[in-house]
Short mmCIF file of C-alpha atoms and ligand atoms in Angstrom, two decimals:
data_model
loop_
_atom_site.label_atom_id
_atom_site.label_comp_id
_atom_site.label_asym_id
_atom_site.label_seq_id
_atom_site.Cartn_x
_atom_site.Cartn_y
_atom_site.Cartn_z
CA MET A 1204 0.74 11.48 3.74
CA ARG A 1205 0.66 13.13 0.35
CA ILE A 1206 -0.57 11.52 -2.88
CA ARG A 1207 0.33 13.30 -6.08
CA CYS A 1208 -1.66 12.69 -9.28
CA ARG A 1209 0.86 12.83 -12.10
CA GLU A 1210 -0.54 14.29 -15.29
CA ASN A 1211 -1.51 11.38 -17.55
CA GLY A 1212 0.28 9.02 -15.20
CA PRO A 1213 0.29 7.22 -11.87
CA LEU A 1214 -0.54 8.20 -8.32
CA VAL A 1215 2.74 8.94 -6.58
CA VAL A 1216 2.95 8.30 -2.86
CA ALA A 1217 5.90 9.43 -0.74
CA MET A 1218 7.57 6.80 1.42
CA PRO A 1219 7.22 5.43 3.95
CA VAL A 1220 4.01 3.74 2.89
CA GLU A 1221 2.81 0.16 3.02
CA VAL A 1222 0.86 -1.22 0.05
CA VAL A 1223 -1.12 -4.36 0.88
CA ASP A 1224 -3.23 -6.74 -1.18
CA HIS A 1225 -6.88 -7.54 -0.49
CA LEU A 1226 -5.81 -10.04 2.17
CA GLY A 1227 -3.65 -7.51 3.96
CA ASN A 1228 -0.33 -8.95 2.79
CA PRO A 1229 2.27 -6.31 1.96
CA PHE A 1230 3.81 -5.96 -1.50
CA PRO A 1231 7.60 -5.81 -1.27
CA ILE A 1232 8.97 -2.28 -1.76
CA ALA A 1233 12.71 -1.56 -1.76
CA ARG A 1234 13.66 0.36 1.36
CA GLU A 1235 15.72 2.90 -0.58
CA LYS A 1236 12.68 4.04 -2.57
CA GLU A 1237 11.62 7.63 -1.94
CA PHE A 1238 8.17 7.09 -3.44
CA VAL A 1239 5.94 4.48 -5.03
CA ALA A 1240 3.92 5.00 -8.20
CA LEU A 1241 0.51 3.32 -8.25
CA CYS A 1242 -1.18 2.54 -11.55
CA ARG A 1243 -4.41 4.36 -12.24
CA CYS A 1244 -4.67 3.61 -15.97
CA GLY A 1245 -5.30 -0.14 -15.59
CA ALA A 1246 -2.64 -1.19 -18.13
CA SER A 1247 0.28 -2.03 -15.84
CA GLN A 1248 1.57 -5.58 -15.81
CA ARG A 1249 2.89 -4.94 -12.26
CA LYS A 1250 -0.32 -3.77 -10.57
CA PRO A 1251 -0.79 -2.15 -8.23
CA PHE A 1252 2.44 -0.42 -9.32
CA CYS A 1253 2.94 1.64 -12.43
CA ASP A 1254 5.25 0.10 -15.04
CA GLY A 1255 5.05 2.97 -17.56
CA ALA A 1256 2.38 1.32 -19.70
CA HIS A 1257 0.20 4.44 -19.35
CA LYS A 1258 2.41 6.14 -21.97
CA GLY A 1259 1.78 3.41 -24.54
CA ILE A 1260 -2.00 3.48 -24.22
CA GLY A 1261 -2.29 7.26 -24.27
CA PHE A 1262 -3.80 7.45 -20.83
CA ILE A 1263 -5.41 10.80 -20.12
CA GLY A 1264 -5.65 11.86 -16.52
CA ALA A 1265 -5.27 15.55 -15.90
CA GLU A 1266 -7.84 16.24 -13.22
CA LEU A 1267 -7.22 19.40 -11.28
CA ALA A 1268 -8.07 20.06 -7.67
CA PRO A 1269 -10.48 22.92 -7.05
CA VAL A 1270 -8.71 26.23 -6.46
CA GLU A 1271 -9.81 28.44 -3.62
CA PRO A 1272 -11.37 31.64 -4.99
CA THR A 1273 -9.36 34.78 -4.40
CA PRO A 1274 -11.18 37.01 -1.89
CA GLU A 1275 -12.67 40.19 -3.32
CA PRO A 1276 -10.90 43.37 -2.23
CA SER A 1277 -12.96 45.09 0.44
CA ASN A 1278 -14.62 48.47 -0.37
CA ILE A 1279 -13.54 50.40 2.69
S1 FES B 1398 -0.45 4.58 -14.49
FE1 FES B 1398 1.41 3.88 -15.22
S2 FES B 1398 1.00 1.93 -16.00
FE2 FES B 1398 -0.92 2.63 -15.28
#
């Protein structure tokens, strides 16, 4: 599974994935979807899914994953 953090936006998860509530009941997701976007700004009216509200509130979320350091060239 791969979860992509969109810059200033939702967490995007490739299908197939099941999203369940705190009781374990699944949220309906259309079968033809290629991905689901999960709200991480807190402003969506369709939580846990993103509804685009992050744009209106100016959500900032641009965290970057650590990058592996480039190995030093050897002094042979
Ligand atoms: S991330 Fe899109 S509405 Fe919250």
